[in-house]
Tab-separated table of C-alpha atoms in Angstrom:
chain	number	residue	atom	x	y	z
B	1	UNK	CA	35.048	-10.729	-7.207
B	2	UNK	CA	33.477	-8.605	-9.971
B	3	UNK	CA	29.888	-7.513	-9.597
B	4	UNK	CA	27.432	-9.918	-11.198
B	5	UNK	CA	25.664	-8.069	-14.031
B	6	UNK	CA	22.032	-7.299	-13.373
B	7	UNK	CA	19.267	-7.413	-15.917
B	8	UNK	CA	19.152	-4.355	-18.121
B	9	UNK	CA	16.810	-3.137	-20.847
B	10	UNK	CA	14.087	-5.632	-21.600
B	11	UNK	CA	15.260	-8.729	-19.836
B	12	UNK	CA	16.313	-11.850	-21.686
B	13	UNK	CA	13.096	-13.863	-21.677
B	14	UNK	CA	10.551	-11.029	-21.585
B	15	UNK	CA	9.104	-9.514	-24.752
B	16	UNK	CA	8.474	-5.761	-25.007
B	17	UNK	CA	4.744	-5.289	-25.467
B	18	UNK	CA	3.538	-2.497	-23.192
B	19	UNK	CA	2.901	0.990	-24.534
B	20	UNK	CA	3.613	4.181	-22.627
B	21	UNK	CA	-0.117	4.862	-22.328
B	22	UNK	CA	-0.764	1.395	-20.872
B	23	UNK	CA	2.021	1.714	-18.285
B	24	UNK	CA	0.795	5.171	-17.307
B	25	UNK	CA	-2.702	3.790	-16.741
B	26	UNK	CA	-1.231	0.865	-14.787
B	27	UNK	CA	0.387	3.349	-12.394
B	28	UNK	CA	-2.905	5.163	-11.953
B	29	UNK	CA	-4.785	1.893	-11.569
B	30	UNK	CA	-2.354	0.672	-8.927
B	31	UNK	CA	-2.822	3.789	-6.798
B	32	UNK	CA	-6.539	4.387	-7.355
B	33	UNK	CA	-8.138	1.483	-5.545
B	34	UNK	CA	-10.461	0.595	-2.731
B	35	UNK	CA	-8.187	2.597	-0.409
B	36	UNK	CA	-9.400	5.791	-2.076
B	37	UNK	CA	-13.023	4.836	-2.754
B	38	UNK	CA	-13.643	3.430	0.742
B	39	UNK	CA	-10.637	3.908	3.022
B	40	UNK	CA	-10.369	7.681	2.571
B	41	UNK	CA	-13.342	8.059	4.913
B	42	UNK	CA	-11.211	6.843	7.821
B	43	UNK	CA	-8.546	9.473	7.139
B	44	UNK	CA	-11.180	12.219	6.897
B	45	UNK	CA	-12.650	11.121	10.226
B	46	UNK	CA	-9.222	11.439	11.850
B	47	UNK	CA	-8.104	14.837	10.511
B	48	UNK	CA	-11.246	16.558	9.220
B	49	UNK	CA	-10.795	18.847	6.184
B	50	UNK	CA	-7.110	19.166	7.140
B	51	UNK	CA	-6.704	15.666	5.705
B	52	UNK	CA	-5.915	17.594	2.513
B	53	UNK	CA	-2.569	18.458	4.133
B	54	UNK	CA	-1.985	14.772	4.892
B	55	UNK	CA	-2.618	13.879	1.248
B	56	UNK	CA	-0.362	16.709	0.083
B	57	UNK	CA	2.519	15.514	2.282
B	58	UNK	CA	2.081	11.887	1.220
B	59	UNK	CA	1.801	12.999	-2.398
B	60	UNK	CA	5.066	14.924	-2.081
B	61	UNK	CA	6.828	11.790	-0.828
B	62	UNK	CA	5.398	9.795	-3.755
B	63	UNK	CA	6.540	12.417	-6.274
B	64	UNK	CA	10.086	12.326	-4.906
B	65	UNK	CA	10.244	8.527	-4.769
B	66	UNK	CA	8.837	8.223	-8.302
B	67	UNK	CA	11.377	10.745	-9.599
B	68	UNK	CA	14.175	8.684	-8.055
B	69	UNK	CA	12.812	5.496	-9.561
B	70	UNK	CA	12.588	7.200	-12.952
B	71	UNK	CA	16.245	8.202	-12.790
B	72	UNK	CA	17.350	4.661	-11.975
B	73	UNK	CA	14.994	2.983	-14.463
B	74	UNK	CA	16.122	5.292	-17.277
B	75	UNK	CA	19.734	4.354	-16.558
B	76	UNK	CA	19.181	0.628	-16.142
B	77	UNK	CA	15.667	-0.762	-16.793
B	78	UNK	CA	14.938	-4.047	-15.049
B	79	UNK	CA	11.900	-6.128	-14.190
B	80	UNK	CA	13.355	-6.268	-10.675
B	81	UNK	CA	13.213	-2.453	-10.418
B	82	UNK	CA	13.814	-1.308	-6.823
B	83	UNK	CA	15.060	-4.776	-5.849
B	84	UNK	CA	17.714	-4.651	-8.600
B	85	UNK	CA	18.645	-1.105	-7.612
B	86	UNK	CA	18.971	-2.089	-3.954
B	87	UNK	CA	21.247	-4.963	-5.009
B	88	UNK	CA	23.498	-2.667	-7.032
B	89	UNK	CA	23.620	-0.067	-4.262
B	90	UNK	CA	23.703	-2.142	-1.073
B	91	UNK	CA	24.519	-5.711	-2.083
B	92	UNK	CA	22.796	-8.982	-2.888
B	93	UNK	CA	21.249	-9.459	0.535
B	94	UNK	CA	19.488	-6.087	0.376
B	95	UNK	CA	18.268	-6.759	-3.165
B	96	UNK	CA	16.985	-10.186	-2.151
B	97	UNK	CA	15.199	-8.917	0.953
B	98	UNK	CA	13.507	-6.031	-0.889
B	99	UNK	CA	12.426	-8.293	-3.770
B	100	UNK	CA	11.039	-11.056	-1.584
B	101	UNK	CA	9.336	-8.547	0.721
B	102	UNK	CA	7.562	-7.013	-2.265
B	103	UNK	CA	6.575	-10.440	-3.607
B	104	UNK	CA	5.208	-11.628	-0.249
B	105	UNK	CA	3.197	-8.434	0.125
B	106	UNK	CA	1.627	-8.826	-3.303
B	107	UNK	CA	0.608	-12.476	-2.925
B	108	UNK	CA	-1.044	-11.671	0.410
B	109	UNK	CA	-2.844	-8.665	-1.059
B	110	UNK	CA	-3.971	-10.777	-4.052
B	111	UNK	CA	-5.778	-13.014	-1.568
B	112	UNK	CA	-7.297	-10.047	0.256
B	113	UNK	CA	-8.554	-8.466	-2.972
B	114	UNK	CA	-10.043	-11.702	-4.270
B	115	UNK	CA	-11.754	-12.297	-0.920
B	116	UNK	CA	-13.078	-8.722	-0.784
B	117	UNK	CA	-14.521	-8.768	-4.302
B	118	UNK	CA	-16.079	-12.194	-3.755
B	119	UNK	CA	-17.687	-11.004	-0.519
B	120	UNK	CA	-19.437	-8.122	-2.298
B	121	UNK	CA	-20.754	-10.283	-5.140
B	122	UNK	CA	-21.860	-13.035	-2.749
B	123	UNK	CA	-24.216	-10.487	-1.222
B	124	UNK	CA	-25.840	-9.996	-4.624
B	125	UNK	CA	-25.938	-13.680	-5.589
B	126	UNK	CA	-26.221	-15.612	-2.307
B	127	UNK	CA	-26.698	-18.925	-4.105
B	128	UNK	CA	-23.071	-18.971	-5.270
B	129	UNK	CA	-20.495	-19.377	-2.486
B	130	UNK	CA	-17.668	-16.850	-2.134
B	131	UNK	CA	-14.969	-19.469	-2.745
B	132	UNK	CA	-16.353	-20.097	-6.238
B	133	UNK	CA	-16.185	-16.386	-7.059
B	134	UNK	CA	-12.576	-16.331	-5.852
B	135	UNK	CA	-11.823	-19.289	-8.108
B	136	UNK	CA	-13.445	-17.513	-11.088
B	137	UNK	CA	-11.558	-14.261	-10.446
B	138	UNK	CA	-8.188	-15.934	-9.965
B	139	UNK	CA	-8.605	-18.233	-12.979
B	140	UNK	CA	-9.659	-15.365	-15.239
B	141	UNK	CA	-6.866	-12.999	-14.186
B	142	UNK	CA	-4.279	-15.767	-14.283
B	143	UNK	CA	-5.298	-16.436	-17.882
B	144	UNK	CA	-4.983	-12.719	-18.663
B	145	UNK	CA	-1.424	-12.735	-17.295
B	146	UNK	CA	-0.480	-15.923	-19.162
B	147	UNK	CA	-1.636	-14.736	-22.587
B	148	UNK	CA	1.224	-12.316	-23.092
B	149	UNK	CA	2.100	-8.892	-21.760
B	150	UNK	CA	0.433	-7.118	-24.683
B	151	UNK	CA	-2.940	-8.625	-23.809
B	152	UNK	CA	-2.358	-7.946	-20.117
B	153	UNK	CA	-1.600	-4.298	-20.917
B	154	UNK	CA	-4.829	-3.889	-22.876
B	155	UNK	CA	-6.910	-5.524	-20.169
B	156	UNK	CA	-5.382	-3.476	-17.348
B	157	UNK	CA	-5.666	-0.292	-19.392
B	158	UNK	CA	-9.447	-0.615	-19.605
B	159	UNK	CA	-9.700	-1.701	-15.974
B	160	UNK	CA	-7.850	1.440	-14.919
B	161	UNK	CA	-9.738	3.593	-17.448
B	162	UNK	CA	-13.050	2.745	-15.776
B	163	UNK	CA	-11.702	3.891	-12.415
B	164	UNK	CA	-10.245	7.052	-13.901
B	165	UNK	CA	-13.536	7.821	-15.667
B	166	UNK	CA	-15.371	7.310	-12.352
B	167	UNK	CA	-13.023	9.762	-10.611
B	168	UNK	CA	-13.391	12.382	-13.352
B	169	UNK	CA	-17.187	12.047	-13.293
B	170	UNK	CA	-17.135	12.411	-9.504
B	171	UNK	CA	-15.020	15.572	-9.739
B	172	UNK	CA	-17.360	17.095	-12.320
B	173	UNK	CA	-20.477	16.258	-10.296
B	174	UNK	CA	-18.813	17.531	-7.124
B	175	UNK	CA	-17.856	20.832	-8.756
B	176	UNK	CA	-21.432	21.242	-9.967
B	177	UNK	CA	-22.717	20.624	-6.437
B	178	UNK	CA	-20.325	23.168	-4.933
B	179	UNK	CA	-21.311	25.791	-7.530
B	180	UNK	CA	-25.037	24.968	-7.311
B	181	UNK	CA	-25.728	24.053	-10.928
B	182	UNK	CA	-27.471	20.742	-10.168
B	183	UNK	CA	-31.274	21.226	-10.434
B	184	UNK	CA	-33.037	20.849	-7.101
B	185	UNK	CA	-29.802	20.712	-5.100
B	186	UNK	CA	-28.705	23.929	-3.351
B	187	UNK	CA	-25.087	25.028	-3.719
B	188	UNK	CA	-22.928	23.696	-0.911
B	189	UNK	CA	-20.215	26.322	-1.291
B	190	UNK	CA	-17.031	25.822	0.715
B	191	UNK	CA	-18.463	26.463	4.164
B	192	UNK	CA	-18.034	22.846	5.281
B	193	UNK	CA	-14.260	23.318	5.175
B	194	UNK	CA	-14.409	25.398	8.365
B	195	UNK	CA	-17.969	25.028	9.700
B	196	UNK	CA	-17.489	22.071	12.042
B	197	UNK	CA	-14.826	22.903	14.642
B	198	UNK	CA	-12.587	24.496	12.022
B	199	UNK	CA	-10.392	23.319	9.171
B	200	UNK	CA	-8.221	21.211	11.475
B	201	UNK	CA	-10.545	20.051	14.281
B	202	UNK	CA	-7.911	17.744	15.766
B	203	UNK	CA	-4.943	19.987	15.089
B	204	UNK	CA	-1.534	18.848	13.893
B	205	UNK	CA	-1.970	15.552	15.744
B	206	UNK	CA	-4.956	14.740	13.530
B	207	UNK	CA	-3.029	15.592	10.374
B	208	UNK	CA	-0.145	13.380	11.526
B	209	UNK	CA	-2.413	10.465	12.453
B	210	UNK	CA	-4.239	10.680	9.114
B	211	UNK	CA	-0.885	10.683	7.322
B	212	UNK	CA	-0.324	7.114	8.515
B	213	UNK	CA	-3.541	6.069	6.769
B	214	UNK	CA	-3.023	8.191	3.679
B	215	UNK	CA	0.547	7.196	2.830
B	216	UNK	CA	-0.405	3.576	2.228
B	217	UNK	CA	-3.125	4.596	-0.231
B	218	UNK	CA	-0.408	5.677	-2.673
B	219	UNK	CA	1.175	2.222	-2.724
B	220	UNK	CA	0.968	0.604	-6.146
B	221	UNK	CA	2.481	3.416	-8.206
B	222	UNK	CA	5.835	1.612	-8.137
B	223	UNK	CA	4.531	-0.981	-10.628
B	224	UNK	CA	5.435	1.428	-13.457
B	225	UNK	CA	9.127	0.909	-12.650
B	226	UNK	CA	8.649	-2.834	-13.169
B	227	UNK	CA	6.472	-2.496	-16.273
B	228	UNK	CA	8.836	-0.049	-18.003
B	229	UNK	CA	11.251	-2.926	-18.629
B	230	UNK	CA	8.655	-4.484	-20.962
B	231	UNK	CA	8.149	-1.400	-23.115
B	232	UNK	CA	9.919	-0.739	-26.394
B	233	UNK	CA	11.973	2.224	-25.095
B	234	UNK	CA	12.169	2.100	-21.280
B	235	UNK	CA	14.616	4.974	-20.807
B	236	UNK	CA	12.523	7.382	-22.872
B	237	UNK	CA	9.102	6.173	-21.743
B	238	UNK	CA	9.751	6.318	-18.007
B	239	UNK	CA	10.247	10.093	-18.077
B	240	UNK	CA	6.794	10.831	-19.456
B	241	UNK	CA	5.130	7.985	-17.560
B	242	UNK	CA	6.286	9.209	-14.164
B	243	UNK	CA	5.326	12.801	-14.925
B	244	UNK	CA	1.842	11.787	-16.076
B	245	UNK	CA	1.238	9.458	-13.139
B	246	UNK	CA	2.414	11.969	-10.533
B	247	UNK	CA	0.292	14.846	-11.828
B	248	UNK	CA	-2.859	12.803	-12.346
B	249	UNK	CA	-2.680	11.024	-9.004
B	250	UNK	CA	-2.322	14.312	-7.128
B	251	UNK	CA	-5.204	15.867	-9.066
B	252	UNK	CA	-7.465	12.845	-8.597
B	253	UNK	CA	-6.669	12.308	-4.905
B	254	UNK	CA	-6.655	15.919	-3.767
B	255	UNK	CA	-9.606	16.784	-6.003
B	256	UNK	CA	-11.728	13.896	-4.740
B	257	UNK	CA	-10.990	14.587	-1.083
B	258	UNK	CA	-11.653	18.317	-1.580
B	259	UNK	CA	-15.085	17.519	-3.055
B	260	UNK	CA	-15.937	15.163	-0.168
B	261	UNK	CA	-15.015	17.531	2.690
B	262	UNK	CA	-16.638	20.472	0.875
B	263	UNK	CA	-19.963	18.879	-0.035
B	264	UNK	CA	-20.463	17.064	3.307
B	265	UNK	CA	-19.560	17.782	6.940
B	266	UNK	CA	-16.359	15.846	7.662
B	267	UNK	CA	-17.877	14.316	10.817
B	268	UNK	CA	-20.900	12.835	9.024
B	269	UNK	CA	-21.207	9.085	9.807
B	270	UNK	CA	-21.915	8.448	6.119
B	271	UNK	CA	-18.475	9.836	5.189
B	272	UNK	CA	-16.739	7.322	7.422
B	273	UNK	CA	-18.718	4.407	5.947
B	274	UNK	CA	-18.278	5.351	2.286
B	275	UNK	CA	-17.326	8.925	1.336
B	276	UNK	CA	-17.989	8.683	-2.396
B	277	UNK	CA	-21.349	6.983	-1.910
B	278	UNK	CA	-22.275	9.561	0.730
B	279	UNK	CA	-21.620	12.489	-1.607
B	280	UNK	CA	-23.550	10.958	-4.502
B	281	UNK	CA	-26.450	9.991	-2.232
B	282	UNK	CA	-26.682	13.584	-0.963
B	283	UNK	CA	-26.969	14.785	-4.542
B	284	UNK	CA	-29.913	12.406	-5.061
B	285	UNK	CA	-28.218	10.399	-7.774
B	286	UNK	CA	-30.162	7.130	-8.176
B	287	UNK	CA	-28.517	3.723	-7.960
B	288	UNK	CA	-25.493	5.124	-6.148
B	289	UNK	CA	-24.959	2.062	-3.942
B	290	UNK	CA	-24.900	-0.309	-6.896
B	291	UNK	CA	-22.625	1.955	-8.922
B	292	UNK	CA	-20.110	2.360	-6.113
B	293	UNK	CA	-20.139	-1.370	-5.361
B	294	UNK	CA	-19.354	-2.085	-9.011
B	295	UNK	CA	-16.530	0.462	-8.992
B	296	UNK	CA	-15.064	-1.024	-5.798
B	297	UNK	CA	-15.187	-4.509	-7.371
B	298	UNK	CA	-13.455	-3.193	-10.487
B	299	UNK	CA	-10.876	-1.439	-8.295
B	300	UNK	CA	-10.194	-4.670	-6.417
B	301	UNK	CA	-9.926	-6.796	-9.563
B	302	UNK	CA	-7.769	-4.207	-11.316
B	303	UNK	CA	-5.377	-4.057	-8.366
B	304	UNK	CA	-5.397	-7.854	-8.162
B	305	UNK	CA	-4.519	-8.097	-11.856
B	306	UNK	CA	-1.666	-5.601	-11.454
B	307	UNK	CA	-0.415	-7.422	-8.357
B	308	UNK	CA	-0.271	-10.765	-10.184
B	309	UNK	CA	1.760	-9.012	-12.869
B	310	UNK	CA	4.060	-7.264	-10.372
B	311	UNK	CA	4.581	-10.384	-8.260
B	312	UNK	CA	5.400	-12.549	-11.289
B	313	UNK	CA	7.917	-10.057	-12.695
B	314	UNK	CA	9.622	-9.660	-9.343
B	315	UNK	CA	9.825	-13.455	-8.938
B	316	UNK	CA	11.195	-13.696	-12.486
B	317	UNK	CA	13.877	-11.116	-11.736
B	318	UNK	CA	14.817	-12.842	-8.468
B	319	UNK	CA	15.164	-16.116	-10.369
B	320	UNK	CA	17.347	-14.495	-13.022
B	321	UNK	CA	19.641	-13.047	-10.386
B	322	UNK	CA	19.997	-16.331	-8.530
B	323	UNK	CA	17.951	-15.081	-5.572
B	324	UNK	CA	15.062	-17.483	-6.210
B	325	UNK	CA	14.794	-20.932	-7.826
B	326	UNK	CA	15.912	-20.679	-11.459
B	327	UNK	CA	12.557	-22.119	-12.565
B	328	UNK	CA	11.037	-18.704	-11.764
B	329	UNK	CA	12.972	-17.275	-14.722
B	330	UNK	CA	11.451	-19.649	-17.273
B	331	UNK	CA	9.377	-17.944	-19.944
B	332	UNK	CA	6.934	-19.106	-22.589
B	333	UNK	CA	7.257	-18.430	-26.308
B	334	UNK	CA	5.225	-15.258	-25.696
B	335	UNK	CA	7.776	-14.010	-23.176
B	336	UNK	CA	5.561	-14.709	-20.155
B	337	UNK	CA	7.265	-15.928	-16.952
B	338	UNK	CA	4.603	-18.589	-16.552
B	339	UNK	CA	6.239	-20.378	-13.613
B	340	UNK	CA	6.426	-17.097	-11.692
B	341	UNK	CA	2.796	-16.281	-12.554
B	342	UNK	CA	1.512	-19.675	-11.416
B	343	UNK	CA	3.658	-19.650	-8.261
B	344	UNK	CA	2.399	-16.188	-7.287
B	345	UNK	CA	-1.232	-17.187	-7.823
B	346	UNK	CA	-0.727	-20.506	-6.006
B	347	UNK	CA	0.516	-18.788	-2.874
B	348	UNK	CA	-2.434	-16.429	-3.068
B	349	UNK	CA	-4.740	-19.458	-3.143
B	350	UNK	CA	-3.002	-20.891	-0.078
B	351	UNK	CA	-3.628	-17.627	1.747
B	352	UNK	CA	-7.307	-17.643	0.737
B	353	UNK	CA	-7.672	-21.223	1.956
B	354	UNK	CA	-6.044	-20.363	5.286
B	355	UNK	CA	-8.325	-17.360	5.605
B	356	UNK	CA	-11.433	-19.514	5.202
B	357	UNK	CA	-10.062	-22.123	7.636
B	358	UNK	CA	-9.172	-19.486	10.236
B	359	UNK	CA	-11.243	-16.447	9.250
B	360	UNK	CA	-10.632	-14.510	12.441
B	361	UNK	CA	-6.841	-14.637	12.406
B	362	UNK	CA	-4.898	-15.572	9.288
B	363	UNK	CA	-5.568	-12.877	6.697
B	364	UNK	CA	-5.621	-10.084	9.268
B	365	UNK	CA	-2.281	-11.244	10.666
B	366	UNK	CA	-0.719	-11.527	7.219
B	367	UNK	CA	-1.958	-8.085	6.201
B	368	UNK	CA	-0.501	-6.678	9.413
B	369	UNK	CA	2.859	-8.292	8.700
B	370	UNK	CA	3.081	-6.763	5.204
B	371	UNK	CA	1.148	-3.602	6.060
B	372	UNK	CA	4.178	-1.318	6.219
B	373	UNK	CA	6.005	-2.858	3.251
B	374	UNK	CA	5.579	0.313	1.204
B	375	UNK	CA	7.633	2.280	3.757
B	376	UNK	CA	10.487	-0.245	3.578
B	377	UNK	CA	10.462	-0.298	-0.234
B	378	UNK	CA	10.311	3.484	-0.549
B	379	UNK	CA	13.126	3.884	1.984
B	380	UNK	CA	15.256	1.319	0.144
B	381	UNK	CA	14.539	3.173	-3.120
B	382	UNK	CA	15.657	6.514	-1.680
B	383	UNK	CA	18.847	5.066	-0.192
B	384	UNK	CA	19.620	3.229	-3.436
B	385	UNK	CA	19.188	6.384	-5.503
B	386	UNK	CA	21.483	8.406	-3.237
B	387	UNK	CA	24.198	5.736	-3.432
B	388	UNK	CA	23.881	5.066	-7.176
B	389	UNK	CA	23.664	8.756	-8.112
B	390	UNK	CA	26.786	9.552	-6.112
B	391	UNK	CA	28.543	6.568	-7.698
B	392	UNK	CA	27.542	7.697	-11.193
B	393	UNK	CA	28.688	11.267	-10.541
B	394	UNK	CA	31.981	10.035	-9.087
B	395	UNK	CA	32.667	7.765	-12.060
B	396	UNK	CA	31.501	10.309	-14.640
B	397	UNK	CA	28.621	8.200	-15.948
B	398	UNK	CA	26.145	10.038	-18.156
B	399	UNK	CA	22.595	9.430	-16.909
B	400	UNK	CA	19.689	9.622	-19.389
B	401	UNK	CA	17.593	11.304	-16.724
B	402	UNK	CA	18.769	13.152	-13.631
B	403	UNK	CA	16.480	13.850	-10.685
B	404	UNK	CA	16.229	17.530	-9.934
B	405	UNK	CA	17.429	18.995	-6.632
B	406	UNK	CA	19.901	16.221	-5.837
B	407	UNK	CA	21.011	15.571	-3.121
B	408	UNK	CA	18.760	17.897	-1.132
B	409	UNK	CA	15.420	16.534	-2.309
B	410	UNK	CA	16.626	12.944	-1.923
B	411	UNK	CA	17.606	13.596	1.670
B	412	UNK	CA	14.332	15.494	2.217
B	413	UNK	CA	12.429	12.389	1.076
B	414	UNK	CA	14.429	10.248	3.486
B	415	UNK	CA	13.660	12.662	6.332
B	416	UNK	CA	9.939	12.647	5.489
B	417	UNK	CA	9.922	8.845	5.503
B	418	UNK	CA	11.726	8.922	8.851
B	419	UNK	CA	9.042	11.252	10.228
B	420	UNK	CA	6.300	8.909	9.017
B	421	UNK	CA	8.041	5.958	10.681
B	422	UNK	CA	8.391	7.955	13.909
B	423	UNK	CA	4.684	8.820	13.795
B	424	UNK	CA	3.852	5.160	13.247
B	425	UNK	CA	5.758	4.239	16.386
B	426	UNK	CA	3.496	6.510	18.444
B	427	UNK	CA	0.295	4.762	17.315
B	428	UNK	CA	-0.286	1.300	18.869
B	429	UNK	CA	-1.861	-0.312	15.784
B	430	UNK	CA	0.592	1.254	13.324
B	431	UNK	CA	3.517	0.404	15.622
B	432	UNK	CA	2.544	-3.272	15.686
B	433	UNK	CA	2.210	-3.321	11.910
B	434	UNK	CA	5.555	-1.589	11.384
B	435	UNK	CA	7.415	-3.835	13.829
B	436	UNK	CA	5.986	-6.959	12.174
B	437	UNK	CA	7.078	-5.716	8.742
B	438	UNK	CA	10.545	-4.862	10.042
B	439	UNK	CA	10.795	-8.315	11.635
B	440	UNK	CA	9.904	-9.924	8.297
B	441	UNK	CA	12.474	-7.735	6.543
B	442	UNK	CA	15.159	-8.730	9.057
B	443	UNK	CA	14.280	-12.419	8.597
B	444	UNK	CA	14.560	-12.081	4.821
B	445	UNK	CA	17.925	-10.337	5.177
B	446	UNK	CA	19.170	-13.114	7.451
B	447	UNK	CA	17.948	-15.796	5.066
B	448	UNK	CA	19.589	-14.020	2.127
B	449	UNK	CA	22.927	-13.965	3.940
B	450	UNK	CA	22.655	-17.652	4.804
B	451	UNK	CA	21.997	-18.607	1.187
B	452	UNK	CA	24.347	-16.028	-0.343
B	453	UNK	CA	27.182	-18.410	-1.154
B	454	UNK	CA	24.870	-20.906	-2.828
B	455	UNK	CA	23.090	-18.192	-4.816
B	456	UNK	CA	26.375	-16.695	-5.990
B	457	UNK	CA	27.582	-20.097	-7.136
B	458	UNK	CA	24.343	-20.628	-9.072
B	459	UNK	CA	24.567	-17.256	-10.852
B	460	UNK	CA	28.227	-17.754	-11.779
B	461	UNK	CA	27.459	-21.212	-13.183
B	462	UNK	CA	24.528	-19.773	-15.143
B	463	UNK	CA	26.723	-17.037	-16.619
B	464	UNK	CA	29.496	-19.512	-17.450
B	465	UNK	CA	27.007	-21.790	-19.182
B	466	UNK	CA	25.600	-18.860	-21.125
B	467	UNK	CA	29.087	-17.746	-22.186
B	468	UNK	CA	29.905	-21.274	-23.391
B	469	UNK	CA	26.898	-21.371	-25.700
């Protein structure tokens, strides 16, 4: 049987409305979140200043994966992105499993982000319960996603711009502190990089252990591959978008971590609790706690907004390809997959409700199950690119964009991901998380195979109906 065509260019019901600048900021916004502003302290505590090596290795993996995605998106843009590519390369079951895995991860994370932001604000306004804040956040961001992709792009652009401005301001202030140009604050110099048991106090083992924490902080960049399908010229835009996102993320991440481990001793308790706040507090900047809390809330809401978008587009693509109920592919007059948006938000609400009913177990368990999703998706992306690139070269297809260093860099990325997985298996907590994610992936693969015949029949009927019109 001939291969069922996958969605290409801007898909049937979606309207192009995102600009290159908006998509670029979405990629930055997806990667610059609470994981950097708060979670980086944990990685620093594990590896010391040598955490810079961990970030450099993780950043290298991200650069390679993003370059592969860019090559595939330029050739065949799709709102299903890596799920569509996995389907073309490895079959319908693989495409279904990758798409559903990504969707499940996002709806769980939506709940976690809404809960986290509500918890912070509840501390400021104790008279309003957290559940009401969650309701306000979800209702507002759902409305943003239902009012058309152009409005969503504008909203997310400014969300991400605030975070980017905060990072740039932090880098400038940090550089001033290191050089000693802040009045009343002595220059810190770079002595802290080696002053406390050396640059790598826990050796290579510390760098490796921190890598497990760091790699997940870069998750979220893949949303640009999904969003490119709703721009006016996906093949051209994706080249510049990926280049901009890769360079800026490396500068922001490595620059921020360099400032933190240079200005403060890596083993300071304040660094573990909140590295950015700790640096600013040391420099006697007033109102630092309030400012950082606001930035964390913005980071959470921005990521939540992007996750509603990503989840809805993935559900839409799955519906179009017959891998989800066809209702998921319905769009409004504005080109919004409203059923997919509402379904994604609804499942997030269910997760929030379960978390409040069983606060000690549900959300933590769900986050553990989807915790290693990024490794599965990146690995599927690398394998898909190797297969599709070889197929294109064999068949003489001209690709609008070709990843450099193929196949060596593609295989290098796969080896690096294999090393990260092997490291995860040596850490009890990471091993549990990885095994749970792999179990979910296997279940989704099994379910896809069981429903394959029915899905294929549905897609063929849909195509026949479309041809008859």
